[in-house]
Each structure stands twice: as structure tokens, then as C-alpha cells.
Short mmCIF file of C-alpha atoms and ligand atoms in Angstrom, two decimals:
data_model
loop_
_atom_site.label_atom_id
_atom_site.label_comp_id
_atom_site.label_asym_id
_atom_site.label_seq_id
_atom_site.Cartn_x
_atom_site.Cartn_y
_atom_site.Cartn_z
CA MET A 183 9.01 0.91 2.05
CA GLN A 184 8.80 1.51 5.77
CA VAL A 185 8.24 4.97 7.31
CA ALA A 186 8.29 5.58 11.06
CA ILE A 187 6.18 8.31 12.65
CA VAL A 188 6.71 9.62 16.17
CA GLY A 189 3.20 9.90 17.60
CA GLY A 190 -0.02 7.94 17.23
CA GLY A 191 -2.75 10.56 16.95
CA GLN A 192 -4.91 11.74 14.08
CA LEU A 193 -2.09 13.38 12.14
CA ALA A 194 -0.12 10.12 12.18
CA ARG A 195 -3.31 8.33 11.08
CA MET A 196 -3.88 10.65 8.13
CA LEU A 197 -0.22 10.45 7.09
CA ALA A 198 -0.49 6.66 7.04
CA LEU A 199 -3.83 6.72 5.20
CA ALA A 200 -2.21 8.92 2.54
CA GLY A 201 0.87 6.68 2.40
CA TRP A 202 -0.73 3.25 2.00
CA PRO A 203 -1.82 3.81 -1.63
CA LEU A 204 1.76 4.95 -2.38
CA GLY A 205 3.01 1.53 -1.26
CA LEU A 206 4.33 2.81 2.06
CA ARG A 207 4.04 0.93 5.33
CA PHE A 208 4.24 2.46 8.78
CA ALA A 209 5.40 2.10 12.35
CA PHE A 210 4.37 4.48 15.12
CA LEU A 211 6.52 5.37 18.11
CA VAL A 212 4.30 6.38 21.04
CA ASN A 213 4.63 7.14 24.73
CA GLU A 214 3.28 4.99 27.53
CA GLY A 215 -0.34 6.00 28.15
CA ASP A 216 -0.93 7.56 24.70
CA ASP A 217 -4.31 6.89 23.13
CA THR A 218 -3.31 5.05 19.94
CA ARG A 219 -6.74 4.09 18.59
CA SER A 220 -6.28 6.49 15.67
CA VAL A 221 -3.47 4.37 14.22
CA GLU A 222 -4.72 0.90 15.11
CA GLY A 223 -4.50 -1.38 12.07
CA LEU A 224 -2.27 1.02 10.15
CA GLY A 225 1.09 -0.34 11.26
CA ARG A 226 3.16 -1.50 14.18
CA VAL A 227 2.72 0.60 17.34
CA LEU A 228 5.79 0.71 19.54
CA LYS A 229 5.94 2.12 23.08
CA CYS A 230 9.06 4.15 23.72
CA GLU A 231 10.83 2.71 26.75
CA PRO A 232 13.53 4.69 28.53
CA GLY A 233 17.04 3.36 28.02
CA LEU A 234 16.21 1.47 24.83
CA GLU A 235 19.26 1.30 22.51
CA PRO A 236 18.67 3.40 19.36
CA SER A 237 19.86 0.49 17.19
CA VAL A 238 17.30 -1.82 18.85
CA LEU A 239 14.60 0.79 18.40
CA TYR A 240 15.50 1.26 14.74
CA GLU A 241 15.18 -2.49 14.19
CA ALA A 242 11.89 -2.62 16.08
CA LEU A 243 10.52 0.19 13.91
CA GLY A 244 11.10 -2.10 10.93
CA ARG A 245 14.30 -0.39 9.64
CA PRO A 246 12.45 2.64 8.26
CA VAL A 247 13.87 4.58 5.30
CA VAL A 248 12.91 7.81 7.06
CA ILE A 249 11.52 8.92 10.44
CA THR A 250 9.12 11.83 10.81
CA VAL A 251 6.89 13.31 13.51
CA GLU A 252 3.23 14.25 13.93
CA LYS A 253 3.90 16.63 16.83
CA GLU A 254 6.67 18.89 18.09
CA ALA A 255 6.75 17.64 21.69
CA VAL A 256 9.19 14.82 20.95
CA ASP A 257 12.47 13.60 22.42
CA THR A 258 14.84 15.38 20.04
CA GLY A 259 17.87 13.75 21.71
CA LEU A 260 16.53 10.33 20.75
CA LEU A 261 15.81 11.53 17.23
CA GLU A 262 19.41 12.80 16.92
CA GLN A 263 20.56 9.29 17.81
CA LEU A 264 18.17 7.65 15.34
CA ASN A 265 19.50 9.99 12.68
CA ALA A 266 22.60 7.80 12.59
CA PHE A 267 20.47 5.02 11.04
CA CYS A 268 18.19 6.91 8.66
CA PRO A 269 17.20 10.52 7.92
CA VAL A 270 14.89 12.23 10.42
CA HIS A 271 12.69 14.91 8.85
CA PRO A 272 12.17 17.66 9.87
CA ARG A 273 15.62 17.95 11.44
CA PRO A 274 15.70 17.40 15.22
CA ASP A 275 17.43 20.77 15.83
CA VAL A 276 14.53 22.58 14.12
CA LEU A 277 12.02 20.51 16.13
CA ARG A 278 13.85 21.52 19.29
CA VAL A 279 13.48 25.21 18.44
CA CYS A 280 9.82 24.88 17.47
CA GLN A 281 8.79 22.91 20.56
CA ASN A 282 9.51 25.83 22.86
CA ARG A 283 7.72 29.16 22.33
CA ARG A 284 10.62 31.18 23.73
CA ARG A 285 13.18 29.54 21.44
CA GLN A 286 10.77 29.84 18.54
CA LYS A 287 10.24 33.59 19.09
CA LEU A 288 14.02 34.18 19.26
CA TRP A 289 14.50 32.18 16.07
CA LEU A 290 11.78 34.08 14.18
CA GLU A 291 13.20 37.42 15.30
CA SER A 292 16.68 36.38 14.21
CA LEU A 293 15.19 35.79 10.75
CA GLY A 294 13.69 39.31 10.77
CA ILE A 295 10.09 38.07 10.92
CA ALA A 296 7.44 40.31 12.55
CA VAL A 297 5.87 38.72 15.65
CA ALA A 298 3.64 40.12 18.43
CA ARG A 299 5.36 42.43 20.96
CA HIS A 300 6.39 40.13 23.77
CA ARG A 301 8.56 39.56 26.83
CA PHE A 302 9.84 36.42 28.51
CA ALA A 303 8.93 35.89 32.16
CA HIS A 304 9.62 33.29 34.83
CA ASP A 305 8.18 34.66 38.08
CA ALA A 306 5.75 37.21 39.49
CA GLU A 307 8.25 40.05 39.30
CA SER A 308 9.19 39.50 35.66
CA LEU A 309 5.50 39.07 34.79
CA ARG A 310 4.72 42.46 36.37
CA THR A 311 7.63 44.07 34.54
CA ALA A 312 6.40 42.57 31.24
CA ALA A 313 2.87 43.84 31.92
CA GLY A 314 4.23 47.30 32.71
CA GLU A 315 6.10 47.40 29.41
CA LEU A 316 3.44 45.84 27.16
CA GLY A 317 0.22 47.10 28.78
CA PHE A 318 -3.11 45.26 28.92
CA PRO A 319 -4.75 43.10 27.58
CA LEU A 320 -2.08 40.41 27.62
CA ILE A 321 -1.77 36.77 26.74
CA VAL A 322 0.53 34.61 28.86
CA LYS A 323 1.64 31.38 27.17
CA ALA A 324 3.60 28.55 28.72
CA ALA A 325 6.80 28.08 26.70
CA GLU A 326 6.15 24.36 26.41
CA GLN A 327 3.18 21.98 26.26
CA GLY A 328 0.83 24.65 25.01
CA TYR A 329 -1.45 23.94 22.09
CA ASP A 330 -5.12 24.39 21.21
CA GLY A 331 -5.34 27.21 23.75
CA ARG A 332 -4.01 25.02 26.57
CA ASN A 333 -1.57 26.54 29.08
CA GLN A 334 -2.56 29.96 27.85
CA TRP A 335 -4.07 32.75 29.95
CA ARG A 336 -5.74 35.96 28.85
CA LEU A 337 -5.18 38.78 31.31
CA ALA A 338 -7.50 41.70 30.70
CA ASP A 339 -6.31 44.05 33.43
CA PRO A 340 -4.04 44.40 36.49
CA SER A 341 -6.49 42.51 38.73
CA ALA A 342 -6.35 39.50 36.39
CA LEU A 343 -2.57 39.66 36.66
CA ASP A 344 -2.82 39.74 40.48
CA ARG A 345 -4.98 36.62 40.39
CA PHE A 346 -2.60 34.92 37.98
CA VAL A 347 0.56 35.58 40.00
CA GLY A 348 -1.31 34.39 43.08
CA GLN A 349 -1.36 30.85 41.61
CA PRO A 350 1.93 29.59 40.18
CA ALA A 351 5.03 31.12 41.72
CA THR A 352 7.32 30.37 38.81
CA GLY A 353 7.09 29.18 35.24
CA ASP A 354 8.54 29.64 31.79
CA TRP A 355 6.25 32.05 29.98
CA VAL A 356 6.05 34.12 26.87
CA VAL A 357 3.97 37.23 27.57
CA GLU A 358 2.40 38.74 24.46
CA GLU A 359 0.39 41.84 23.67
CA GLN A 360 -3.10 40.96 22.45
CA VAL A 361 -2.86 41.63 18.74
CA PRO A 362 -5.95 43.48 17.38
CA PHE A 363 -6.10 41.29 14.31
CA LEU A 364 -8.81 41.44 11.66
CA ARG A 365 -8.51 37.81 10.59
CA GLU A 366 -6.24 34.79 11.00
CA ILE A 367 -4.63 32.85 8.18
CA SER A 368 -2.12 30.06 7.84
CA LEU A 369 0.45 29.33 5.21
CA LEU A 370 1.43 25.75 4.49
CA ALA A 371 4.76 25.33 2.80
CA VAL A 372 6.48 22.11 1.85
CA ARG A 373 10.14 21.54 1.01
CA SER A 374 11.38 18.19 -0.26
CA ALA A 375 14.66 16.47 0.52
CA GLN A 376 15.65 17.46 -3.05
CA GLY A 377 15.10 21.14 -2.22
CA GLU A 378 11.83 21.61 -4.16
CA ILE A 379 9.52 24.14 -2.45
CA ARG A 380 5.78 24.62 -2.89
CA PHE A 381 3.08 26.60 -1.10
CA TYR A 382 -0.60 25.82 -0.68
CA PRO A 383 -2.90 28.83 -1.14
CA PRO A 384 -3.35 30.73 2.15
CA THR A 385 -6.10 29.42 4.42
CA GLU A 386 -8.41 31.58 6.52
CA ASN A 387 -8.97 30.17 10.02
CA ARG A 388 -11.45 30.88 12.76
CA HIS A 389 -10.62 29.84 16.31
CA VAL A 390 -12.97 29.49 19.27
CA ASN A 391 -11.35 29.59 22.72
CA GLY A 392 -7.94 29.14 21.11
CA VAL A 393 -9.02 26.01 19.20
CA LEU A 394 -9.37 25.88 15.42
CA ARG A 395 -13.02 25.62 14.46
CA THR A 396 -13.24 26.35 10.74
CA SER A 397 -10.91 26.84 7.77
CA LEU A 398 -11.64 28.23 4.32
CA ALA A 399 -9.27 28.24 1.35
CA PRO A 400 -8.09 30.06 -0.61
CA ALA A 401 -8.23 33.03 1.77
CA ILE A 402 -9.17 36.16 -0.19
CA ASP A 403 -8.66 39.94 0.11
CA LEU A 404 -5.30 39.68 1.83
CA PRO A 405 -2.70 42.47 1.81
CA GLU A 406 -0.91 41.13 -1.27
CA PRO A 407 2.54 42.78 -0.81
CA ALA A 408 2.65 41.57 2.82
CA LEU A 409 1.70 38.06 1.72
CA GLN A 410 4.40 37.99 -0.95
CA ALA A 411 6.97 39.21 1.57
CA ALA A 412 5.87 36.55 4.09
CA CYS A 413 6.21 33.79 1.47
CA GLU A 414 9.68 35.02 0.59
CA LYS A 415 10.68 34.90 4.28
CA VAL A 416 9.32 31.37 4.58
CA ARG A 417 11.27 30.31 1.52
CA GLN A 418 14.46 31.69 3.14
CA MET A 419 13.62 29.92 6.41
CA LEU A 420 13.17 26.59 4.66
CA GLU A 421 16.39 26.94 2.71
CA ARG A 422 18.55 28.23 5.56
CA THR A 423 17.45 25.44 7.89
CA GLN A 424 17.45 22.78 5.15
CA TYR A 425 13.94 22.05 6.35
CA VAL A 426 12.27 18.95 4.89
CA GLY A 427 8.52 18.30 5.11
CA VAL A 428 5.40 20.42 5.59
CA LEU A 429 5.80 23.58 7.67
CA ALA A 430 2.68 25.40 8.93
CA LEU A 431 2.76 29.10 9.82
CA GLU A 432 -0.12 30.88 11.55
CA TYR A 433 -0.46 34.63 10.99
CA PHE A 434 -2.58 37.46 12.32
CA VAL A 435 -3.82 39.68 9.50
CA LEU A 436 -3.87 43.41 10.20
CA GLU A 437 -4.82 46.24 7.80
CA ASP A 438 -1.76 46.05 5.59
CA ARG A 439 0.58 43.66 7.35
CA LEU A 440 0.92 40.14 8.70
CA CYS A 441 2.19 39.21 12.15
CA LEU A 442 3.43 35.65 12.63
CA ASN A 443 1.84 33.94 15.64
CA GLU A 444 3.45 30.54 15.56
CA VAL A 445 5.12 27.88 13.50
CA ALA A 446 4.39 24.13 13.52
CA PRO A 447 7.01 21.83 11.98
CA ARG A 448 4.47 19.31 10.71
CA VAL A 449 1.21 18.78 8.90
CA HIS A 450 -1.45 20.98 10.42
CA ASN A 451 -5.15 21.06 11.23
CA SER A 452 -5.59 24.15 9.04
CA GLY A 453 -4.39 22.07 6.06
CA HIS A 454 -6.95 19.29 6.36
CA TRP A 455 -9.02 20.83 3.54
CA THR A 456 -6.24 19.78 1.13
CA GLN A 457 -7.48 16.17 1.39
CA GLN A 458 -10.41 17.03 -0.89
CA GLY A 459 -9.54 20.57 -1.96
CA SER A 460 -6.13 20.15 -3.58
CA THR A 461 -4.57 17.84 -6.15
CA THR A 462 -2.15 16.62 -3.46
CA SER A 463 -3.04 16.58 0.22
CA GLN A 464 -0.65 18.00 2.81
CA PHE A 465 -0.23 14.41 4.09
CA GLU A 466 0.84 13.00 0.74
CA ASN A 467 3.13 15.96 0.07
CA HIS A 468 4.77 15.59 3.48
CA LEU A 469 5.54 11.95 2.65
CA ARG A 470 6.77 12.82 -0.84
CA ALA A 471 8.96 15.54 0.69
CA ILE A 472 10.63 13.36 3.32
CA LEU A 473 11.20 10.57 0.78
CA GLY A 474 12.81 12.99 -1.67
CA TRP A 475 10.12 12.37 -4.27
CA PRO A 476 8.79 15.09 -6.61
CA LEU A 477 6.12 17.14 -4.85
CA GLY A 478 2.51 17.14 -5.99
CA ALA A 479 0.56 20.22 -7.07
CA CYS A 480 -0.64 22.39 -4.17
CA ASP A 481 -3.47 24.08 -6.07
CA ALA A 482 -6.94 24.70 -4.70
CA LYS A 483 -9.62 22.87 -6.63
CA GLY A 484 -12.21 25.61 -6.52
CA HIS A 485 -12.96 26.46 -2.88
CA ALA A 486 -12.58 24.24 0.13
CA GLY A 487 -13.33 24.40 3.82
CA MET A 488 -13.12 22.34 6.97
CA VAL A 489 -14.97 22.19 10.27
CA ASN A 490 -13.53 20.36 13.25
CA ILE A 491 -15.71 17.87 15.10
CA LEU A 492 -15.03 18.71 18.73
CA GLY A 493 -16.32 16.22 21.29
CA THR A 494 -19.80 15.97 19.84
CA ASP A 495 -22.34 13.24 19.28
CA ALA A 496 -23.51 14.48 15.88
CA PRO A 497 -24.37 11.40 13.79
CA PRO A 498 -22.24 11.19 10.62
CA ASP A 499 -25.19 11.04 8.23
CA ALA A 500 -26.47 14.37 9.57
CA LEU A 501 -23.20 15.95 8.49
CA LEU A 502 -22.91 14.57 4.99
CA SER A 503 -24.08 16.15 1.76
CA ALA A 504 -22.91 15.98 -1.87
CA ALA A 505 -20.11 18.48 -1.23
CA VAL A 506 -19.03 17.07 2.12
CA THR A 507 -16.48 14.41 3.13
CA LEU A 508 -16.23 13.03 6.64
CA HIS A 509 -13.01 12.09 8.44
CA LEU A 510 -13.27 10.44 11.85
CA TYR A 511 -10.24 9.64 13.99
CA ASP A 512 -11.60 6.67 16.03
CA LYS A 513 -10.77 8.49 19.25
CA GLN A 514 -12.56 8.15 22.54
CA LYS A 515 -15.04 10.98 23.09
CA ARG A 516 -14.19 13.73 25.56
CA PRO A 517 -15.69 17.23 25.72
CA GLY A 518 -13.85 19.54 23.35
CA ARG A 519 -11.59 16.79 22.00
CA LYS A 520 -10.84 16.76 18.26
CA LEU A 521 -12.68 13.62 17.12
CA GLY A 522 -12.73 14.26 13.41
CA HIS A 523 -13.36 16.88 10.77
CA VAL A 524 -15.61 17.50 7.80
CA ASN A 525 -14.27 18.78 4.50
CA VAL A 526 -16.33 20.75 2.02
CA ARG A 527 -15.41 21.44 -1.61
CA ASP A 528 -17.23 23.24 -4.37
CA ASP A 529 -16.48 25.51 -7.31
CA ASP A 530 -18.80 28.08 -5.80
CA ARG A 531 -17.35 29.83 -2.74
CA ALA A 532 -20.76 30.93 -1.49
CA LYS A 533 -21.86 27.28 -1.42
CA VAL A 534 -18.82 26.28 0.60
CA GLU A 535 -19.48 29.10 3.06
CA ALA A 536 -23.13 28.06 3.41
CA GLU A 537 -22.14 24.42 4.02
CA LEU A 538 -19.59 25.47 6.63
CA GLN A 539 -22.26 27.43 8.45
CA ARG A 540 -24.68 24.50 8.32
CA LEU A 541 -22.01 22.15 9.66
CA GLU A 542 -21.01 24.51 12.46
CA GLN A 543 -24.63 24.68 13.58
CA ARG A 544 -25.01 20.90 13.45
CA LEU A 545 -21.83 20.37 15.37
CA GLY A 546 -22.62 22.89 18.06
CA GLY A 547 -20.00 24.17 20.45
CA GLY A 548 -18.35 20.79 21.14
P1 AMP P 1974 -1.75 29.74 19.79
O1 AMP P 1974 -1.82 28.63 20.78
O2 AMP P 1974 -0.59 30.64 19.97
O3 AMP P 1974 -1.88 29.23 18.38
O4 AMP P 1974 -3.05 30.61 20.02
C1 AMP P 1974 -4.35 30.13 19.75
C2 AMP P 1974 -5.25 31.27 19.32
O5 AMP P 1974 -5.32 32.26 20.37
C3 AMP P 1974 -4.76 32.05 18.10
O6 AMP P 1974 -5.11 31.42 16.90
C4 AMP P 1974 -5.47 33.37 18.30
O7 AMP P 1974 -6.83 33.28 17.95
C5 AMP P 1974 -5.36 33.56 19.80
N1 AMP P 1974 -4.11 34.29 20.14
C6 AMP P 1974 -2.93 33.74 20.46
N2 AMP P 1974 -1.98 34.69 20.69
C7 AMP P 1974 -2.59 35.87 20.49
C8 AMP P 1974 -2.16 37.24 20.56
N3 AMP P 1974 -0.91 37.58 20.91
N4 AMP P 1974 -3.07 38.20 20.29
C9 AMP P 1974 -4.36 37.89 19.97
N5 AMP P 1974 -4.82 36.63 19.88
C10 AMP P 1974 -3.96 35.63 20.15
#
């Protein structure tokens, strides 16, 4: 059975690696210039050429039974057209909302979900007005093409704002208050084409310079009523939008409430621990979901963690231990680039925490 994935990075790789034992075969639709080493040998890699007929593309992808994505920055118009030949999951209209921070914020607010206080801005004047209304410190985020802390600026005070408006004259920005969060967690939900919904246990995440460094699951000591309410909202979101696949939601944790930072309509870095730490990985469950198969259990097998390998030369054998599993993406090294990750699993949480610390030290700052 053929599955097509838009994108050829590590998430596409891990989807394919999870799908091969299930008898699935893959094709990857990539853009000119994309680094596709991560998916080499895992299926046909097709470059998207402008003006290509959707029917020709569908044939070239090997007549897939379903098309999915590994990223949100995709041509949703093209996906709408391909939807005439086979299902596209998640739906292109939801991808379109999620790929733009402004549209995403409006969507979340329309669903009654708490997000950081924010304003939309497009030039120096509207940025100054936003700053006047929100106060400092602020975070300015480009509406599009922003991930892993890219296209994101922290403005501590009015002089930082002066410097910022001195550079680009116009843009499409979401300006947010800096949320004084205690911790960060993510929720990973999955809804199948048959409407079955499951949640993985919440994951605690630590970011460095806006990039995920470490995850630990299950997250503990969370404000339980707020967590239950958040899960209920997510369930409504999934049902109302007829969402199919894994959906990742990143939250700031405050004393007794959660504030949703952002939503990713795909498998997510903070769910990599599920490869060793759950009965069914997020990758397998995403595939099961989009194929309309029964979902697998989303339990946590004891405690599990993950550390990203960010542009480092650490030799693999220095990272391994009895509780550790290594995942490398075969990508070319660049400073700070996500080259792989290490998963840790143990019944004893303290042991997982100690291993995560050891790994972070070994891996350095990237
Ligand atoms: P994002 O690209 O929105 O996922 O942001 C990356 C990271 O930057 C988050 O995980 C937080 O650690 C931090 N961050 C983003 N937005 C805010 C905010 N409004 N307040 C405080 N920290 C933030």
C-alpha cells in the first residue's frame, strides 16, 4: 500500500521507518533544493515542479491511498487538487490555518482557547501601538516561516523595539506578551479517519534559544483541572475540524492554568520519546490514523525522555547505554541543526532524569 508524504526531512523518515514493517511503501514530494538524505532508500523522491498536472503528480507518486505531510509549510492549493484522487490528511484547510501564526491565533480564539495576550502588526506604527498596549518584554514572531525560534525576536524594552523597527519596514507579525511560565508541556492527540481519538500522556519540554532540547514523559505535577479542560478542548477541535492524524499542542504551564502557545498539525519533536516509551509510536499512530486503522495504545511504558542532537560531533557510542536508543537522520552537519535524537526509557524516573542530564552534557550546546 502506497503512502505519499509531502516533505523529505526527519519526520518523513521516521514515518516511513514506522510504516515499512506495516507493509506500507512510500513516496516523498519535496521542493527543489531540499536536503533529502533523510529519506534516501525509503521510497521514491519526487521534486515538485510548478505547473505539473495533479493527475500526473498522483501517478508519479505511485497512486497513493493517502497523502500526508511532515510539515505545515506546504502548498495547500496543490493538496486540495490532489484530494480529488485520494484523501489528504490532515485536511488542507486545517493546514492552511496552522501554517500562519495569525490565522492560527484567530482560530484558537474562536474555539475559546486561552493563548498569550497578543496583537497583529505589519509596520513600525502598528508595532509601537502593540508594544504600548502589551508592555515589555515582548516577543515578535513572523506569521509564516517561523519554527525552532527562527524569525522570532525578543524585545526587552523600548530601545530594543527602536532597533527592531529600524531594520524591516514592514512584515506580517504576531506580537506576544512574554508569558511568565513555570514549565512547558505538549499534548499529542491523534484522531483516526474512523473518528477514534487518543491522547499520549503530557510531555514536559525544555527549550534552549527557542529550540527543543529535552523532553520527559509523562509530565508530572500539572494543574489537573486545567489539563482535563485542555484535553476536552482538543477533543472538540479534532471533532469540529474532522481532523485526521497526530496533532501536537504546545502549552505554557502557569500556577493553575495552561496557555496554548502553538499547534502543529503533524507528528512532533516532543513526541519522539514514544518510539521507545509507548506501545505505539506517534509515527505508527499517525499512519494508522490516516489509513483509518484502529489506533494503538498511547500509554507510557514507565518513564521516557529524549534529547535532541543539535549539530554536534558526539560519537554515537559515547551516547549509548542500556536505557538509551539512538536515532540519526543522515543529515549533513550544520551548527545547531537537528541531526538526530536519543531516547531514554526506564521504569525509574530518577534514572531517566540522570541519563538525560548525562546526555545533555555529552551533547553540549550544539
Ligand atoms: P515557538 O516558535 O512559538 O514554539 O516558540 C519557541 C519557544 O520560545 C517556546 O517553546 C518558548 O520557550 C518560547 N516562547 C515563545 N513564545 C513565547 C511567549 N509568548 N512567552 C514566553 N516564551 C515564549
